Coordinates of C-alpha atoms and ligand atoms in Angstrom, one line a residue:
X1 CA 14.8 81.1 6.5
X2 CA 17.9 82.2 4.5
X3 CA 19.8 85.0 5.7
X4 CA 20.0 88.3 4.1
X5 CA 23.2 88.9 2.1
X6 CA 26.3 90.4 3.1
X7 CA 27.5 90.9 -0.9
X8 CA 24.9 91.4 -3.9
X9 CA 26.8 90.0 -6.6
X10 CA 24.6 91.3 -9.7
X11 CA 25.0 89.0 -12.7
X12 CA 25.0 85.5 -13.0
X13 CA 27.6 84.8 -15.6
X14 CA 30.9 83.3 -15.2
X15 CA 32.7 86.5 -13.7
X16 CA 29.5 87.0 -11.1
X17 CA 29.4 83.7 -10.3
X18 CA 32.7 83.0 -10.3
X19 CA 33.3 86.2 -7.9
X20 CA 30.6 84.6 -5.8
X21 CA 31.9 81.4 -5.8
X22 CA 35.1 83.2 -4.0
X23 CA 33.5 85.4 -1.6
X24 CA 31.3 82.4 -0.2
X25 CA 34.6 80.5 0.1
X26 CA 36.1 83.3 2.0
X27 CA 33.0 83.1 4.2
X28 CA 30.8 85.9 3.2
X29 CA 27.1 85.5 2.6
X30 CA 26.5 86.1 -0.7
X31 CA 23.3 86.5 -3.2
X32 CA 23.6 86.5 -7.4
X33 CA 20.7 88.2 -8.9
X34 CA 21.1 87.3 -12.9
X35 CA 19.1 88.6 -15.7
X36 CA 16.9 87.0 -18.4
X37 CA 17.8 84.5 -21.0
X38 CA 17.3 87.4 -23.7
X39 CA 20.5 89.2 -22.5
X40 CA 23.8 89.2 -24.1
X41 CA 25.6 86.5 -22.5
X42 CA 29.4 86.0 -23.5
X43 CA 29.6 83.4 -21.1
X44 CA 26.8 81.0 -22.8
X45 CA 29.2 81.6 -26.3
X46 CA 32.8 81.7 -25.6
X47 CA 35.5 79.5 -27.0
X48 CA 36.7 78.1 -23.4
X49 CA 40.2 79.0 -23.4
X50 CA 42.1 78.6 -20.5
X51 CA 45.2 80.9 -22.3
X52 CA 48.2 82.7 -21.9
X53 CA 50.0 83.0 -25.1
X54 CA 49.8 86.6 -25.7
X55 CA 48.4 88.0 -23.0
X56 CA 49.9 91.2 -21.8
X57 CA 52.9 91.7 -24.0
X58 CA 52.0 95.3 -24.0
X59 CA 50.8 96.0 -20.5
X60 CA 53.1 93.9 -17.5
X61 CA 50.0 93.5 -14.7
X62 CA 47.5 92.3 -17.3
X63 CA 50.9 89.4 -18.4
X64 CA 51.1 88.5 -14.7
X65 CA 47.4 88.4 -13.6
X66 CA 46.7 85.7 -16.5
X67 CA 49.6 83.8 -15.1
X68 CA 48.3 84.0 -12.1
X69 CA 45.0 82.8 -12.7
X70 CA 46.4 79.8 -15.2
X71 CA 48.3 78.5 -12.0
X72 CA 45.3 78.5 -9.8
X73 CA 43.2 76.7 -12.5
X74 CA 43.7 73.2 -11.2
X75 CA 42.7 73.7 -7.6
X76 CA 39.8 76.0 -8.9
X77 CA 38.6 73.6 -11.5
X78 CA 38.9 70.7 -8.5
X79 CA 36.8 72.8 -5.7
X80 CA 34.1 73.6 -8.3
X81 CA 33.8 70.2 -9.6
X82 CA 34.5 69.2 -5.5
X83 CA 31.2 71.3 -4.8
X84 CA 29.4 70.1 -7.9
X85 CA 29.5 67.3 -8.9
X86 CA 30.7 69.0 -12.2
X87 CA 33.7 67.8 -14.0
X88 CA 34.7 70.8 -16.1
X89 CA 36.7 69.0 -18.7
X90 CA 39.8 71.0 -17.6
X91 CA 43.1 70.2 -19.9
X92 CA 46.1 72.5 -19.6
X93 CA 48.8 70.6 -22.1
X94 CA 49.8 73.1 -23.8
X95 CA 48.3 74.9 -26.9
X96 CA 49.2 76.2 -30.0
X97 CA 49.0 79.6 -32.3
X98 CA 49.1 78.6 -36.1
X99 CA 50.3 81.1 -38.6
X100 CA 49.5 81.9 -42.4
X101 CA 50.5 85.3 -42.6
X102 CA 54.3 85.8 -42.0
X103 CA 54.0 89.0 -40.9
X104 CA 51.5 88.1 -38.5
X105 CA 53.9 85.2 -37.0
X106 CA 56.8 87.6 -36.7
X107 CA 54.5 90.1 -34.7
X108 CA 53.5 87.7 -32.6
X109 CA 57.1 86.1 -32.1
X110 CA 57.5 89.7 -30.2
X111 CA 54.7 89.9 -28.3
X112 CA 56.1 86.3 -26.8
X113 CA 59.3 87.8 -26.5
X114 CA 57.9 90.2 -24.6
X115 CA 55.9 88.5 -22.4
X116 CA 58.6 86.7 -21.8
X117 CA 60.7 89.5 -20.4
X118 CA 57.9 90.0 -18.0
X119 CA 56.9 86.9 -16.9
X120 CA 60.6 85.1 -17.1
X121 CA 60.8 82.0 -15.6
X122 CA 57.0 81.7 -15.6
X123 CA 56.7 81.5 -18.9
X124 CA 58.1 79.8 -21.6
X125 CA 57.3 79.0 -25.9
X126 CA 58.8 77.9 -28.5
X127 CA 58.5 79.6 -31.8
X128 CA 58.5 76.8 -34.5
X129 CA 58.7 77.3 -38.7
X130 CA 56.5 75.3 -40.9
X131 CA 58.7 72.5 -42.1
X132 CA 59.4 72.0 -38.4
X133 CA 56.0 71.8 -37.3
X134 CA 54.7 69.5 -39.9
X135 CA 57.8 67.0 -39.2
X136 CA 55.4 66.5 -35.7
X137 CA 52.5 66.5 -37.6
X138 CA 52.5 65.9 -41.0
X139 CA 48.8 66.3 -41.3
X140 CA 49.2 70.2 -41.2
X141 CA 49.1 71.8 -44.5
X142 CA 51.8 73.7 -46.4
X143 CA 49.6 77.2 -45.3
X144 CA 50.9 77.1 -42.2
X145 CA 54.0 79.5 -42.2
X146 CA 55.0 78.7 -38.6
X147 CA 53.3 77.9 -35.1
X148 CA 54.2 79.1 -31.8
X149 CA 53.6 76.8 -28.6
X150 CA 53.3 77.5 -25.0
X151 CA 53.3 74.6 -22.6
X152 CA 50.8 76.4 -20.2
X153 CA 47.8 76.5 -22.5
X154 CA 44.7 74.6 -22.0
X155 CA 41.1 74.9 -22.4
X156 CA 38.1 73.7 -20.2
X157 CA 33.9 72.9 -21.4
X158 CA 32.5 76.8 -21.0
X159 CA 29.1 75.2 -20.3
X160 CA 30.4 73.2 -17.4
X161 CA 32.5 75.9 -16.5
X162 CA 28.6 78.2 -15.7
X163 CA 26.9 75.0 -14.7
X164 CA 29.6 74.0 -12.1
X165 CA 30.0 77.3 -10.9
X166 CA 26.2 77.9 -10.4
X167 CA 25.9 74.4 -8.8
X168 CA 28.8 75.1 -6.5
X169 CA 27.2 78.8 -5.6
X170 CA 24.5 77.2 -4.9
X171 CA 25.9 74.1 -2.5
X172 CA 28.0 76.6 -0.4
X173 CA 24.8 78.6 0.9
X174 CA 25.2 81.3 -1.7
X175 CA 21.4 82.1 -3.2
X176 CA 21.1 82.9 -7.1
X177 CA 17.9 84.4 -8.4
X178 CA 16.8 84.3 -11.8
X179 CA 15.0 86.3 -13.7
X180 CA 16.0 89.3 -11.7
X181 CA 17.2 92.0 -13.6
X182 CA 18.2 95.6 -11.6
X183 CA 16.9 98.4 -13.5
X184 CA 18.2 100.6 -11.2
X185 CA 20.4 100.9 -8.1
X186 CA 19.7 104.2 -5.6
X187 CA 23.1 104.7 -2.7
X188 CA 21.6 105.0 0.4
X189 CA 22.8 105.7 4.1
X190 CA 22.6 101.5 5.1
X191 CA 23.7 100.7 1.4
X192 CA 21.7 100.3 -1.8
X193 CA 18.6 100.2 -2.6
X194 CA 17.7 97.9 -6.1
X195 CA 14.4 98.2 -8.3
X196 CA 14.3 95.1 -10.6
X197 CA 12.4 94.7 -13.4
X198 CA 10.0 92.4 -12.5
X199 CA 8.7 94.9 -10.0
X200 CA 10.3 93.9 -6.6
X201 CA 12.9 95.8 -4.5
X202 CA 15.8 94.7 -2.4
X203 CA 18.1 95.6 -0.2
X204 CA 21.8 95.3 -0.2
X205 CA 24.7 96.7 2.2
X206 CA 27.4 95.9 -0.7
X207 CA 27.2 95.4 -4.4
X208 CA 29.6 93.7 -7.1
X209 CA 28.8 94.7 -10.4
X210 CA 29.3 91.5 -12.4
X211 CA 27.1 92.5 -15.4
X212 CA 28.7 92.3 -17.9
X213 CA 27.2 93.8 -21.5
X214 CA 24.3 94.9 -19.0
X215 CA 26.9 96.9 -16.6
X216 CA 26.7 100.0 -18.7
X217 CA 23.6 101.9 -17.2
X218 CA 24.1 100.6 -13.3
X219 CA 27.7 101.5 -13.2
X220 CA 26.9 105.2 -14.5
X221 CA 24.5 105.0 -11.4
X222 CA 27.2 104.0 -8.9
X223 CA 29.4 106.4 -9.9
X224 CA 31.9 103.7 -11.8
X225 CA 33.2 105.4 -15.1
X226 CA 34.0 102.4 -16.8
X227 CA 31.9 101.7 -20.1
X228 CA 32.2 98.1 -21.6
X229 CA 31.3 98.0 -25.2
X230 CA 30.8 94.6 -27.4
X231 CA 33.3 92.9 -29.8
X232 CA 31.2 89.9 -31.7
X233 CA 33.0 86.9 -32.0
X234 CA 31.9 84.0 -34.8
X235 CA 32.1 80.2 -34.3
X236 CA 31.6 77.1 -36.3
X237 CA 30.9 74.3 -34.2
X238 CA 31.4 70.4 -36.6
X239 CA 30.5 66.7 -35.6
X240 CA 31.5 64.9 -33.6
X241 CA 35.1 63.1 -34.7
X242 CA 36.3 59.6 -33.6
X243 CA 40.0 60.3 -33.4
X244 CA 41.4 63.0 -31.3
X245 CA 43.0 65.9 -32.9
X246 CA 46.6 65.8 -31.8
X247 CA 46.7 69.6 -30.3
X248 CA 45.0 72.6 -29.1
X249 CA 44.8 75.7 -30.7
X250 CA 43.4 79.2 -29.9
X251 CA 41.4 78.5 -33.1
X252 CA 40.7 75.2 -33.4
X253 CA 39.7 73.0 -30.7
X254 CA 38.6 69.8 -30.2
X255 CA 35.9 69.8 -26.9
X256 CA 35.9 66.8 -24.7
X257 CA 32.9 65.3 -26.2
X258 CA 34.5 65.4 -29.5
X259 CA 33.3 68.1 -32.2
X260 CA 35.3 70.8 -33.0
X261 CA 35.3 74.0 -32.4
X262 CA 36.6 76.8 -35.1
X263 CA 36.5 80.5 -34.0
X264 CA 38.3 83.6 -33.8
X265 CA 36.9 86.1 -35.6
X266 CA 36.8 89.9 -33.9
X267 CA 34.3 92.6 -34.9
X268 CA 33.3 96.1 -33.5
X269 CA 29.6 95.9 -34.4
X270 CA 28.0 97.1 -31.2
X271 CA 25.2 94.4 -29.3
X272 CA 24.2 92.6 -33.0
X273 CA 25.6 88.8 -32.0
X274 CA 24.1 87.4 -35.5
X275 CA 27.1 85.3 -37.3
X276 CA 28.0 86.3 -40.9
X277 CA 28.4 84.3 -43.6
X278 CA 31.7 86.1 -44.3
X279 CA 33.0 85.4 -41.2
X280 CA 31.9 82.1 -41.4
X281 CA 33.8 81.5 -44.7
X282 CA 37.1 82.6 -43.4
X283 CA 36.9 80.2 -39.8
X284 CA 36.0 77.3 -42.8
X285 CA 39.0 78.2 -44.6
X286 CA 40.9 79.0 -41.8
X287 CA 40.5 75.5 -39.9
X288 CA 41.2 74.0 -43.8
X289 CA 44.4 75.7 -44.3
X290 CA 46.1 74.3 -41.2
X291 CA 44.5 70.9 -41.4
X292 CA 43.5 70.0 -44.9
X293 CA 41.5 66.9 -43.9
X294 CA 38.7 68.9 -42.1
X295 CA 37.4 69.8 -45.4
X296 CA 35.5 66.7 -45.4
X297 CA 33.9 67.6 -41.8
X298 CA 30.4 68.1 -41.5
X299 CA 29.9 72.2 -39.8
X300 CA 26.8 71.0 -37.8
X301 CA 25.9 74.8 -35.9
X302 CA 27.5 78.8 -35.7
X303 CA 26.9 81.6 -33.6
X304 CA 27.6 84.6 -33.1
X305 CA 28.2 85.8 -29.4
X306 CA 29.3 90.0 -27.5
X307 CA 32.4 89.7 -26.0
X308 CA 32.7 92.4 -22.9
X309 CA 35.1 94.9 -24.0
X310 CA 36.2 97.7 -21.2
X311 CA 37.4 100.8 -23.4
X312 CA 41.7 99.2 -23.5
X313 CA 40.3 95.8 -23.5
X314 CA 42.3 95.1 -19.8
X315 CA 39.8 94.2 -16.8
X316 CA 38.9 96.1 -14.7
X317 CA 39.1 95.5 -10.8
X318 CA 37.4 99.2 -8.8
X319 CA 35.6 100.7 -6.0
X320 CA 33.6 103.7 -6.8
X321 CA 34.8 106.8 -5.4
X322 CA 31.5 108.5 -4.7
X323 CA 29.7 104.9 -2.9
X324 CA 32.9 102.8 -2.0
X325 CA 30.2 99.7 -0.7
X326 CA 30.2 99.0 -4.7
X327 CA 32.8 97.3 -6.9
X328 CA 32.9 96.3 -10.3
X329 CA 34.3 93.6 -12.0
X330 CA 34.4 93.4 -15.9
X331 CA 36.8 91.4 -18.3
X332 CA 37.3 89.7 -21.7
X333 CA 38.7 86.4 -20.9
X334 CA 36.1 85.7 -17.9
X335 CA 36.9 81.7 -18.5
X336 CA 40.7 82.4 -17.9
X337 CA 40.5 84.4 -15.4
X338 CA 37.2 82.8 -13.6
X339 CA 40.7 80.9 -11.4
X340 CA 41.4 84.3 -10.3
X341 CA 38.0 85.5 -9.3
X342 CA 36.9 82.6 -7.6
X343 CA 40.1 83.0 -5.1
X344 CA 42.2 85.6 -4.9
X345 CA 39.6 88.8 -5.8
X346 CA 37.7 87.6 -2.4
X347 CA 40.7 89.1 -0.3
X348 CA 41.0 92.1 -2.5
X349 CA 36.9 92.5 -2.3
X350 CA 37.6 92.0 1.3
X351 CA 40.6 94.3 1.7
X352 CA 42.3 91.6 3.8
X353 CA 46.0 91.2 4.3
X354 CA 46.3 88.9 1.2
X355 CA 44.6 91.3 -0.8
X356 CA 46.3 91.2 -4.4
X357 CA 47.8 94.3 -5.8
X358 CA 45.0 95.6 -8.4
X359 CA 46.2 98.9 -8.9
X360 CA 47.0 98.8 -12.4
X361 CA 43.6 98.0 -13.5
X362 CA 41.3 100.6 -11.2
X363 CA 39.5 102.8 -13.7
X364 CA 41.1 105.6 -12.9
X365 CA 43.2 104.7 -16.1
X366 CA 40.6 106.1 -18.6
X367 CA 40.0 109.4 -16.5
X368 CA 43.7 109.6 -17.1
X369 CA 43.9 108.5 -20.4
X370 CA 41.0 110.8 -21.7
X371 CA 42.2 114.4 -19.9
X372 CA 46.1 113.3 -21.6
Ligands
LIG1 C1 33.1 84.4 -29.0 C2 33.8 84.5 -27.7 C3 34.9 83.7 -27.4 C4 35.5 83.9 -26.2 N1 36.5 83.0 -25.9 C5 37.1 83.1 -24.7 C6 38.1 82.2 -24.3 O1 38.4 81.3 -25.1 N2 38.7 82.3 -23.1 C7 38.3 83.2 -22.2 O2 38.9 83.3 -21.1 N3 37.3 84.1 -22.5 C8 36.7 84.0 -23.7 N4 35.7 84.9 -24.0 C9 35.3 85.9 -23.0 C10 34.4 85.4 -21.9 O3 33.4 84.6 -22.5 C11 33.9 86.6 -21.2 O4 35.0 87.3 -20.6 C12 33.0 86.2 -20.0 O5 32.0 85.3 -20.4 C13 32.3 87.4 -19.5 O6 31.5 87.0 -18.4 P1 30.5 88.1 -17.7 O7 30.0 87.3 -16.5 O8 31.3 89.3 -17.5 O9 29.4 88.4 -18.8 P2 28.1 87.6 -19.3 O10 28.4 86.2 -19.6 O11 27.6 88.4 -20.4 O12 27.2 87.7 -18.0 C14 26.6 88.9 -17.6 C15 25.3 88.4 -16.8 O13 24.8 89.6 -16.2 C16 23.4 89.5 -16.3 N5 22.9 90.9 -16.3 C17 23.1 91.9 -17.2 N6 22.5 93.0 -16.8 C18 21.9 92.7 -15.6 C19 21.2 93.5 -14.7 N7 20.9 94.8 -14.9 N8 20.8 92.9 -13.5 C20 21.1 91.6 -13.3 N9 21.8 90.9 -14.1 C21 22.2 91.4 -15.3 C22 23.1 88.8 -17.6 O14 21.8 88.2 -17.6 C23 24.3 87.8 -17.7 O15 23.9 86.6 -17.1 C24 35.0 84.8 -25.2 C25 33.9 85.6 -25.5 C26 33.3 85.4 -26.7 C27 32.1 86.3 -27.0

């Protein structure tokens, strides 16, 4: 008979299982309890960046933690796939941003610049013009204004990514149950107490609320302050091609089985994940501006999916104050930093020695921010 669980982990996406997959490394017991196929699920929709390029030129912890996690990629992506069986298609080669707007290019030549003066000799781009770039590849049309490049870009297969990580969660003793959505958690003197959905309750002597979209109603209940609010993102997904495209792009990606995907797009909708056809448009003309030749590519599917947005878009890594038993874990870029949380966070969750310095991203932030 399995043991009862030392950590409730609830939600089964790539941050919960990810988290999981760390703590049951670190030697905890550990149980996912993941909703229904009908919730919002950013991790069953996401691009599968592994990136850097960009992130935290404005806010120093948030530069460092990606770099972080895009160093521990390649031992993460080989322990998941070790436990698996799952190769996730990990490529880290480098990866570019392609501009049309040269406004847009010299805005984003500072935000390298800055992240540069963060990050230093951990970080490094190039900033290239047009003419340049299409000397290296002539195939990239006379749209493109300018590209910038950073060596420690990559992407992985999202799907594998959730596949692996459930296998793995699975093969290292952890227990995942489906279907088991908490409606609502009660603090008690020995822990929590959960209700789910489906009628049964369970026990737990600590929680990590991984829920992503769903957080919103059990983190008001554990005293968390944090409110994660949806950003729709819109992808075109084409055939398969026969020759490989010669770069990555946070746009434009060709996935190891060989279609492409185009995406990018960013809208404040609230939970409504249906893809537009003007959204649509502009990724088609998008991927056609920088490489002309994929006008004649066949668009084969397109969805819409609810990114997790916390209120500055930075994660957030907290204990609550009132029931310190429960953390919460919430991001955007869950694939990025699913090398982070499936290592490092297990020492912070465990408060060992090692434990990483996650100040910066407690939610104390927005009580700040909002009596300022
Ligand atoms: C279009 C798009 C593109 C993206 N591209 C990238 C990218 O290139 N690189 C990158 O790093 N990130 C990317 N992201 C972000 C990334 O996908 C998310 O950060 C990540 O998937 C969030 O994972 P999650 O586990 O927090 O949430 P989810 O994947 O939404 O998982 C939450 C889980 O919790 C469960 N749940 C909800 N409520 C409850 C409850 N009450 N009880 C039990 N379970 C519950 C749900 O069933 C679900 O399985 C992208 C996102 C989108 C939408």
């Amino acid at each position: 008979m399995r043991r009862e669980a030392e950590i409730t982990v609830i939600g089964g996406g790539v941050v919960g299982l990810a988290t999981a997959f760390g703590l049951l490394r670190a030697g905890r017991r550990v149980r996912v309890l993941d909703g229904a196929d009908s919730d919002l699920r950013a991790s069953q929709g996401n691009f599968g960046l592994v990136w850097l390029q960009g992130k935290g030129a404005g806010f120093a912890p948030y530069a460092q933690l990606s770099r972080d996690a895009v160093a521990l990629w390649p031992d993460f992506a080989a322990e998941v796939q070790e436990a698996s069986g799952i190769d996730l298609a990990l490529d880290q080669s480098g990866g570019y941003e392609f501009f049309t707007e040269a406004d847009e290019f010299s805005a984003f030549k500072a935000d390298l610049e800055a992240q540069e003066a963060t990050l230093g000799n951990r970080f490094s781009h190039e900033v290239i013009p047009g003419d340049d770039l299409r000397r290296s590849f002539p195939e990239i049309g006379p749209g493109v204004v300018g590209a910038t490049f950073c060596p420690l870009d990559g992407h992985v297969n999202p799907l594998r990514l959730l596949r692996g990580l459930r296998v793995a969660v699975t093969a290292l003793g952890g227990e995942i149950v489906q279907g088991a959505k908490v409606e609502k958690v009660t603090p008690v003197a020995s822990g929590f107490e959960m209700a789910l959905e489906n009628g049964s309750r369970l026990d737990a002597p600590r929680v990590v609320l991984c829920a992503g979209l769903g957080a919103a109603p059990l983190a008001a209940q554990l005293g968390f302050a944090t409110r994660v609010r949806a950003q729709r993102g819109e992808l075109l997904i084409t055939e398969k091609l026969e020759t490989r495209l010669p770069f990555l792009s946070s746009t434009i990606r060709q996935v190891d089985e060989g279609g492409l995907q185009i995406g990018g797009t960013k809208a404040e909708v609230g939970p409504d994940d249906r893809e537009t056809r003007e959204m649509m448009a502009g990724l088609a003309q998008h991927a056609v501006t920088v490489l002309p030749a994929l006008a004649d590519v066949r668009v084969l599917r397109a969805w819409g999916a609810l990114r997790v947005m916390s209120p500055d878009g930075y994660p957030v890594y907290t204990r609550s104050a009132a029931h310190p038993a429960a953390a919460m874990v919430t991001c955007h870029s869950g694939v990025t930093l699913a090398a982070f949380h499936g290592t490092k966070l297990a020492d912070w969750l465990e408060d060992t020695a090692a434990a990483p310095d996650l100040e910066a991203f407690d939610e104390h932030r927005f009580a700040l921010s909002a009596s300022a």
